[in-house]
Short mmCIF file of C-alpha atoms in Angstrom, two decimals:
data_model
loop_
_atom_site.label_atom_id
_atom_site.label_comp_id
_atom_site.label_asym_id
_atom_site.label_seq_id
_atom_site.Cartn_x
_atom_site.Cartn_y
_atom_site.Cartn_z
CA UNK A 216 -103.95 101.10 -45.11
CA UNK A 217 -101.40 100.97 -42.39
CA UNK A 218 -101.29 103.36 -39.27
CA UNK A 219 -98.65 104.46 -37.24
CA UNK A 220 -98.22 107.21 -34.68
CA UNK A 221 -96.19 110.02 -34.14
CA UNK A 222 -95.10 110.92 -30.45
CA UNK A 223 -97.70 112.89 -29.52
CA UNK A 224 -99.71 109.82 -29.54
CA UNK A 225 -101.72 111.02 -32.95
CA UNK A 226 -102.27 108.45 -35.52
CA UNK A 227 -100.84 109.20 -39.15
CA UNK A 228 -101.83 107.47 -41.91
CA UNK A 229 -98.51 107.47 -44.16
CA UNK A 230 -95.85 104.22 -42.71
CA UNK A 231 -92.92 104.17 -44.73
CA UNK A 232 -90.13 101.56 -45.40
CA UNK A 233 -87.47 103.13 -45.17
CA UNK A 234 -84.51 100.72 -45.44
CA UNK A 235 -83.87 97.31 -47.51
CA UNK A 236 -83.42 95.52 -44.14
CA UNK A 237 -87.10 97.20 -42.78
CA UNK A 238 -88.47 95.61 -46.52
CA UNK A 239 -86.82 92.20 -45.77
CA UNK A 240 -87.98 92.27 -42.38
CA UNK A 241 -91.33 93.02 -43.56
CA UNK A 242 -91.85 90.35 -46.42
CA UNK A 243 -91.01 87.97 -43.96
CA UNK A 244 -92.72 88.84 -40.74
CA UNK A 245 -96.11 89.30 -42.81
CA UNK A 246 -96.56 85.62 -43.83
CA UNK A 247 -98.19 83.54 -41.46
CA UNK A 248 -95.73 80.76 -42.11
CA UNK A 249 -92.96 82.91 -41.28
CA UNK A 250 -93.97 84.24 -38.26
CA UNK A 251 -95.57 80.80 -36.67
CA UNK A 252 -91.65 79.20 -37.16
CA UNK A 253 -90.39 82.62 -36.02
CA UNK A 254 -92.59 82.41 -33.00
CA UNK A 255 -91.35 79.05 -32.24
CA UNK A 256 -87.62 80.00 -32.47
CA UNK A 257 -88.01 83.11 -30.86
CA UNK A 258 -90.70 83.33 -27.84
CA UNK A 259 -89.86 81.57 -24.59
CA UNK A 260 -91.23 78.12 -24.44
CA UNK A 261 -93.75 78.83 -22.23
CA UNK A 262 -94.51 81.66 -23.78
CA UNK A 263 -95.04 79.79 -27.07
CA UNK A 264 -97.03 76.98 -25.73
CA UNK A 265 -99.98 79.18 -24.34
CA UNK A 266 -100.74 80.94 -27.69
CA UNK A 267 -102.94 79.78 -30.61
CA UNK A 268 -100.88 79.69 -33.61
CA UNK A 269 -104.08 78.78 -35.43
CA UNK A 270 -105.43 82.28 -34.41
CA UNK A 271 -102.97 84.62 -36.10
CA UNK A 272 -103.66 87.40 -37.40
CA UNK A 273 -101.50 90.03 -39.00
CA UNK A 274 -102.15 93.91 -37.77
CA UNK A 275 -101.63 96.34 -40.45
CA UNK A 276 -100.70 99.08 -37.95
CA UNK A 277 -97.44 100.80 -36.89
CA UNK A 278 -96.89 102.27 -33.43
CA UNK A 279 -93.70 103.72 -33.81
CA UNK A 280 -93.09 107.57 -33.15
CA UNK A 281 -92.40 109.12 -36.84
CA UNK A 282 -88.89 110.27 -35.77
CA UNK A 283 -87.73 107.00 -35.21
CA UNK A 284 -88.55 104.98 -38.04
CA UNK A 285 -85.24 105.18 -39.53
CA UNK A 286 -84.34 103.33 -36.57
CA UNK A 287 -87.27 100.63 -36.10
CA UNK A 288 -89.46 98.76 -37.74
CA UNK A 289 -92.63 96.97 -36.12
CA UNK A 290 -94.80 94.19 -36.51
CA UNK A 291 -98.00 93.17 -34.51
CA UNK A 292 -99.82 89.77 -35.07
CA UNK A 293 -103.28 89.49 -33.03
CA UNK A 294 -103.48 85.98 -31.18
CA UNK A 295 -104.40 84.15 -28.42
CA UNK A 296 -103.61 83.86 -25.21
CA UNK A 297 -104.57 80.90 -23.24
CA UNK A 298 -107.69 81.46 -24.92
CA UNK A 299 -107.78 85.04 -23.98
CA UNK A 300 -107.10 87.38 -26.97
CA UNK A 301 -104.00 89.28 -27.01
CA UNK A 302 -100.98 90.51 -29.11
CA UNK A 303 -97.51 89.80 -29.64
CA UNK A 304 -95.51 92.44 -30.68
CA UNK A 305 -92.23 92.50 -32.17
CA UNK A 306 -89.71 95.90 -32.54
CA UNK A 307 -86.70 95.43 -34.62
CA UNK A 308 -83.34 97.18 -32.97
CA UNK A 309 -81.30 98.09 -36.13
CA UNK A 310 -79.07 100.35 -34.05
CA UNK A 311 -75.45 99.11 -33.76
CA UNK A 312 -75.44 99.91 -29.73
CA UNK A 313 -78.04 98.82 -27.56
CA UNK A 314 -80.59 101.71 -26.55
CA UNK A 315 -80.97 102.50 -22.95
CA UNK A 316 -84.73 104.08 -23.62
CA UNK A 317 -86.03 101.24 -24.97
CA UNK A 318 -87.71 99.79 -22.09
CA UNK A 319 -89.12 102.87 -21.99
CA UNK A 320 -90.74 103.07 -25.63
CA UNK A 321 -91.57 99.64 -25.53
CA UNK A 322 -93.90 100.09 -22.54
CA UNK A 323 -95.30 103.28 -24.26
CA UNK A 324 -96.22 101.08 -27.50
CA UNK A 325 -97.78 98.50 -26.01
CA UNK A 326 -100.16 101.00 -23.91
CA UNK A 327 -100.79 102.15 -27.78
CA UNK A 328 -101.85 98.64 -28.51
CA UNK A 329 -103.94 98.85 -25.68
CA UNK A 330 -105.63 101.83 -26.53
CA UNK A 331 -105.98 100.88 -30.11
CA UNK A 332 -107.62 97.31 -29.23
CA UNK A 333 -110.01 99.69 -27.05
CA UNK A 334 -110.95 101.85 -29.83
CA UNK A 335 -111.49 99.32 -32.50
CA UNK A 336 -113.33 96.52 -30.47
CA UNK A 337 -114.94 98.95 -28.36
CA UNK A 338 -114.06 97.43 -25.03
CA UNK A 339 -113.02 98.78 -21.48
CA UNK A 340 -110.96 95.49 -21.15
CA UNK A 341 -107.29 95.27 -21.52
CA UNK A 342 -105.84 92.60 -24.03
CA UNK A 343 -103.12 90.74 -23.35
CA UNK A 344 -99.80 92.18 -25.19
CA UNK A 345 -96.33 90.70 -25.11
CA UNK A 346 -93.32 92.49 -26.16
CA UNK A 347 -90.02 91.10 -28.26
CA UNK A 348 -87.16 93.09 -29.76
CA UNK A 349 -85.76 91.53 -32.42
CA UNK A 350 -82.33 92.92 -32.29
CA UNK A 351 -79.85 93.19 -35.62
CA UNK A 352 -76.62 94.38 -34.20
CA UNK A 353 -73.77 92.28 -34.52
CA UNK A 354 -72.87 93.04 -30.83
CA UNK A 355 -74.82 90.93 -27.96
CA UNK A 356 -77.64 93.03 -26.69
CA UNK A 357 -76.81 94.83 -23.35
CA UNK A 358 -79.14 97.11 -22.28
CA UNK A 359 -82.11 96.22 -19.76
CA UNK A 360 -85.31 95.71 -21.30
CA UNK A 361 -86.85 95.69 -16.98
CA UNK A 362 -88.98 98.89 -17.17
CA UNK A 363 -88.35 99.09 -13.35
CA UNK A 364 -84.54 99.45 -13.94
CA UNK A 365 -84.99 102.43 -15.42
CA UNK A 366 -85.85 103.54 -11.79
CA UNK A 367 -82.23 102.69 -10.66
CA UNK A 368 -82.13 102.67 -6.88
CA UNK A 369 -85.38 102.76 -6.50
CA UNK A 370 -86.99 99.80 -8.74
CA UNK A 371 -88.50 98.22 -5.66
CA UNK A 372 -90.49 101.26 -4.64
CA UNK A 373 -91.72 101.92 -8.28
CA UNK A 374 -92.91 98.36 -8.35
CA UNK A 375 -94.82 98.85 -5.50
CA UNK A 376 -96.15 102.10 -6.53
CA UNK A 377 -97.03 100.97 -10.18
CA UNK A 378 -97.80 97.29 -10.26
CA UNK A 379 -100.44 97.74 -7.11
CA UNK A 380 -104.37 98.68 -7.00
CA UNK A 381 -104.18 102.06 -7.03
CA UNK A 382 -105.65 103.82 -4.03
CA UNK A 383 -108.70 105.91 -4.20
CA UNK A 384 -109.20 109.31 -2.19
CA UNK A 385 -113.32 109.57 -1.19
CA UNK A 386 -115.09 112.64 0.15
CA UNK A 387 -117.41 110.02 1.50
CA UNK A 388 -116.83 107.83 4.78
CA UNK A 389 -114.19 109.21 6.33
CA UNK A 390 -113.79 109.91 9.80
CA UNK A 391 -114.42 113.64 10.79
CA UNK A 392 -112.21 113.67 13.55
CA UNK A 393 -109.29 112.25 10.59
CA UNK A 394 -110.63 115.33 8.77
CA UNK A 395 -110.31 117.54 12.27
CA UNK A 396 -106.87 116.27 12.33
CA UNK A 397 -105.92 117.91 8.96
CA UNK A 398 -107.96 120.86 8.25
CA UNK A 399 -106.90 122.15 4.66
CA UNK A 400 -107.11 118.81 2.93
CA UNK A 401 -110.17 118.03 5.60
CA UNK A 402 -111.53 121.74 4.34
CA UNK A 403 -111.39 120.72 0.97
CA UNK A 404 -113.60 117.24 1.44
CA UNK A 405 -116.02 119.08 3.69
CA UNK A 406 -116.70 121.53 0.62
CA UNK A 407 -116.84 118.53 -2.16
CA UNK A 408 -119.69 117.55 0.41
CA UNK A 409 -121.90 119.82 0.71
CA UNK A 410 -123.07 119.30 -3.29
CA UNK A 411 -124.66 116.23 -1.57
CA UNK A 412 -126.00 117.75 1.40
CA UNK A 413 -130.08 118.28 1.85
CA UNK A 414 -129.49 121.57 3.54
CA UNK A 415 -126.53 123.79 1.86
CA UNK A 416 -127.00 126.03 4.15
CA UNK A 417 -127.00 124.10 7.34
CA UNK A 418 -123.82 121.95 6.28
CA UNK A 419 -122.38 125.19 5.84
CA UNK A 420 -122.40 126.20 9.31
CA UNK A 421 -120.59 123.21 10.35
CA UNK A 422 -117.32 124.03 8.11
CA UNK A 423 -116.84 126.80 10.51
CA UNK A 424 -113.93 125.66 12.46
CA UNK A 425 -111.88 124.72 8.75
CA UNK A 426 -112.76 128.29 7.34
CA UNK A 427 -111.54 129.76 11.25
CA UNK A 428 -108.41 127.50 10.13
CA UNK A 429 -107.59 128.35 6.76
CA UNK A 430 -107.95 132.17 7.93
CA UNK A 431 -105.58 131.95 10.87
CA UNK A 432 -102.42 130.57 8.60
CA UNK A 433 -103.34 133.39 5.99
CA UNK A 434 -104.84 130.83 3.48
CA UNK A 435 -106.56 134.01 1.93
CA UNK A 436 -106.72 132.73 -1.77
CA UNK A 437 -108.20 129.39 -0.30
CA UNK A 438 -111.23 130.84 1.27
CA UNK A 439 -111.41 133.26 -1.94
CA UNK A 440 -111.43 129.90 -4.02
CA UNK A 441 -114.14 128.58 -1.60
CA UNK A 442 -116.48 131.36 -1.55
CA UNK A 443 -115.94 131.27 -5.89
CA UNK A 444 -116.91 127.32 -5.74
CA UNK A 445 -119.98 127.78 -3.34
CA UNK A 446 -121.18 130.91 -5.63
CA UNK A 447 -120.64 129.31 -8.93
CA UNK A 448 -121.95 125.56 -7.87
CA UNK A 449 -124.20 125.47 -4.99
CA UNK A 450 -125.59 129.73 -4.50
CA UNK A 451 -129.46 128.80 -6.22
CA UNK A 452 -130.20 132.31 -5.57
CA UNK A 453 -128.88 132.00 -2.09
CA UNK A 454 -125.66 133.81 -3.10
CA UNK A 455 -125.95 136.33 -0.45
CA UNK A 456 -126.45 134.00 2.85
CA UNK A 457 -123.27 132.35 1.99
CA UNK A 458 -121.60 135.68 1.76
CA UNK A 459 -123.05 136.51 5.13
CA UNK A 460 -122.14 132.74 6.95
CA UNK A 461 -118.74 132.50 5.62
CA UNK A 462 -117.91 136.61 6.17
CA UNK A 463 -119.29 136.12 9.76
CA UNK A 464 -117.09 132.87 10.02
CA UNK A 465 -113.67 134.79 9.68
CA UNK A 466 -111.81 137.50 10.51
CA UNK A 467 -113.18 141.46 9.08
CA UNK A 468 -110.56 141.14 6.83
CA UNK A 469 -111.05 138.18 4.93
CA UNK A 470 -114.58 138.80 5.15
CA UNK A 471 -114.42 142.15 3.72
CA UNK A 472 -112.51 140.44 0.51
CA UNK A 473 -115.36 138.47 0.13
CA UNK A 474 -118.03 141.26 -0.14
CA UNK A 475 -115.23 142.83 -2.77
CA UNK A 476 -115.46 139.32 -4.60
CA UNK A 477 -119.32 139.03 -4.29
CA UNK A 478 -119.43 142.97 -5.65
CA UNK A 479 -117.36 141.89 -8.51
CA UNK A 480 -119.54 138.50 -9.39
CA UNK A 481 -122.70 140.89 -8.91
CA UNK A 482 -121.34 142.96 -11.69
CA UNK A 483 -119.78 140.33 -14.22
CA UNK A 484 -123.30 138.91 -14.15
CA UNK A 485 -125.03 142.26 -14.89
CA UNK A 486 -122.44 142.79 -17.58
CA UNK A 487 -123.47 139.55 -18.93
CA UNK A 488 -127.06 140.48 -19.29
CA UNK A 489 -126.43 143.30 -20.41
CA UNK A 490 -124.36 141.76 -23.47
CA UNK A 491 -127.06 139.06 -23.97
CA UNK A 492 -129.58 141.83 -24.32
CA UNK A 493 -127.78 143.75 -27.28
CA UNK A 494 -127.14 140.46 -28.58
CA UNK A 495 -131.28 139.84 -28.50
CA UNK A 496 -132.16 143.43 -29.84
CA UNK A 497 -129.34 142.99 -32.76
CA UNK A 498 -130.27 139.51 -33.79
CA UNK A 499 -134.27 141.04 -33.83
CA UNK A 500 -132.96 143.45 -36.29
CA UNK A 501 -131.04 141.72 -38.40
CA UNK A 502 -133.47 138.90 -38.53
CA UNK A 503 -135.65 141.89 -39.38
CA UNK A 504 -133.75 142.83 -42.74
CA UNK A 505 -131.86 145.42 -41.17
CA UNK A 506 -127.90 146.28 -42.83
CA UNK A 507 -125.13 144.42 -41.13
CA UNK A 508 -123.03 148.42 -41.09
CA UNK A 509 -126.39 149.91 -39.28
CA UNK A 510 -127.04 147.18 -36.85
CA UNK A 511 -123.53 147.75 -35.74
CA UNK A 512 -123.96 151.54 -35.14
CA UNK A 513 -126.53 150.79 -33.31
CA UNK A 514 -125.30 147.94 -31.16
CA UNK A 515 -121.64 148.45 -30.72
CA UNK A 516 -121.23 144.87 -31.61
CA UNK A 517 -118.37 143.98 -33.61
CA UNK A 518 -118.23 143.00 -37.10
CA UNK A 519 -117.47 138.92 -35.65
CA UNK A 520 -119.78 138.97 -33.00
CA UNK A 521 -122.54 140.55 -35.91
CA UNK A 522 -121.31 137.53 -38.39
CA UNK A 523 -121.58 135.10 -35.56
CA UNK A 524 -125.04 136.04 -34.72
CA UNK A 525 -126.01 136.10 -38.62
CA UNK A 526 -124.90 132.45 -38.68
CA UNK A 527 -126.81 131.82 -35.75
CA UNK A 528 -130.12 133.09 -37.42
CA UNK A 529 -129.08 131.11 -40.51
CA UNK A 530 -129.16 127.63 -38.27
CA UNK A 531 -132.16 128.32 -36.91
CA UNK A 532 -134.16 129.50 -39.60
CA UNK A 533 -132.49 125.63 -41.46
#
């Protein structure tokens, strides 16, 4: 069964034809015969001379957003490339006026391809896809079909931006005094860090002048978000020294809204013990034959969080 795929990206099952010239277009494209002289009419020469005609293959998939099927049809044939697999894709334009999106779409359906070819071969590799839009207006074609154009003014600068390696941002190797130099963003690294470092504790000390930083420009919610990530990720039981270091780092202020956040994470966590241990007591009871009403009563639990434990003891006892 054919696939095609709305615009979220989700596939659906059901592709319609929804026109006599989408049938026509369809008998057609789907015999091999048809679509090797096509090929040869249609693709640029060189193009055409660096696939394997021998290797086509039809795909029964559609990757054209539901809402605009009464506007397109699609075919895609799975070939060769210089001996490198790959697609060739071809969108039918049935529109009277050229579309000014459809550079556009056509770059969004062929990273569909992409990701489809992923997902059924099970590769990380990329195959090779090439684009065609068959147009049926009876006016000449006008529109760009350059991607980049659809940057106007700046085309070059997308190019460079898009078609490049892209760069990659490392907490590791940089130079400290670069990281001196910019203290928030420098903070930030410094903090990724110290999940490697031997010594939490130790490392800790030396983010000093950053935290001394981030207090002076009234970064407040920053060193509240610090203090969270050290507690939640790196505290081992250690959750009051790093209360203590980073309090003694900045000013009484900031350091007093730390002891307020450490209070509060003190008691979420008894609270959650707390809960666990009704939760342990009204499983024991149930489990024990006790009614669902009574074990309530008793508890407090709600009626869902009673019905999720009951399924609970039902897996486990399975």
């Amino acid at each position: 069964m054919s696939q095609s795929f709305n615009s979220d990206n989700k596939e659906d099952e059901r592709h319609v034809v929804h026109n006599p010239y989408d049938s026509l277009f369809k008998a057609f494209m789907s015999n091999i015969a048809v679509a090797k002289d096509f090929f040869a009419l249609q693709l640029p020469a060189d193009i055409f001379q660096r696939i394997n005609t021998d290797k086509l293959f039809l795909c029964p998939q559609s990757f054209i957003d539901n809402h605009l099927k009464h506007k397109h049809v699609d075919v895609l044939y799975r070939t060769e490339f210089d001996h490198r697999e790959g697609y060739i894709y071809i969108l039918t334009e049935q529109q009277t006026q050229s579309d000014p999106k459809m550079s556009f779409r056509i770059m969004q359906y062929v990273m569909r391809i992409i990701e489809h070819h992923q997902k059924q071969f099970k590769t990380h590799q990329y195959p090779l896809v090439y684009p065609l839009i068959y147009y049926v207006g009876k006016r000449p074609y006008t529109c760009s079909t350059d991607f980049y154009d659809g940057f106007g003014q700046h085309k070059s600068l997308a190019k460079e931006l898009l078609t490049n390696p892209f760069p990659v941002a490392q907490i590791t190797g940089v130079d400290e005094q670069k990281l001196q130099e910019h203290p928030l963003a420098g903070a930030l690294a410094k903090i990724y860090q110290l999940a490697y470092a031997r010594d939490v504790m130790v490392d800790l000390l030396k983010l000093e002048s950053f935290f001394r930083y981030m207090d002076s420009q009234g970064h407040a919610d920053l060193l509240i978000s610090v203090v969270q990530f050290l507690l939640n990720n790196l505290g081992k039981g250690d959750a009051e020294k790093i209360i203590t270091i980073v309090s003694h780092m900045v000013s009484k202020e900031a350091g007093g809204n730390m002891l307020t956040l450490a209070d509060k994470m003190k008691q979420k966590a008894m609270n959650q013990g707390l809960v666990q241990g009704i939760q342990i007591v009204a499983k024991k009871l149930l489990a024990e034959g006790m009614s669902e009403t009574w074990v309530i009563k008793v508890t407090g639990l709600s009626s869902d969080e009673i019905n999720h434990l009951k399924k609970d003891l039902c897996e486990t006892q399975h």
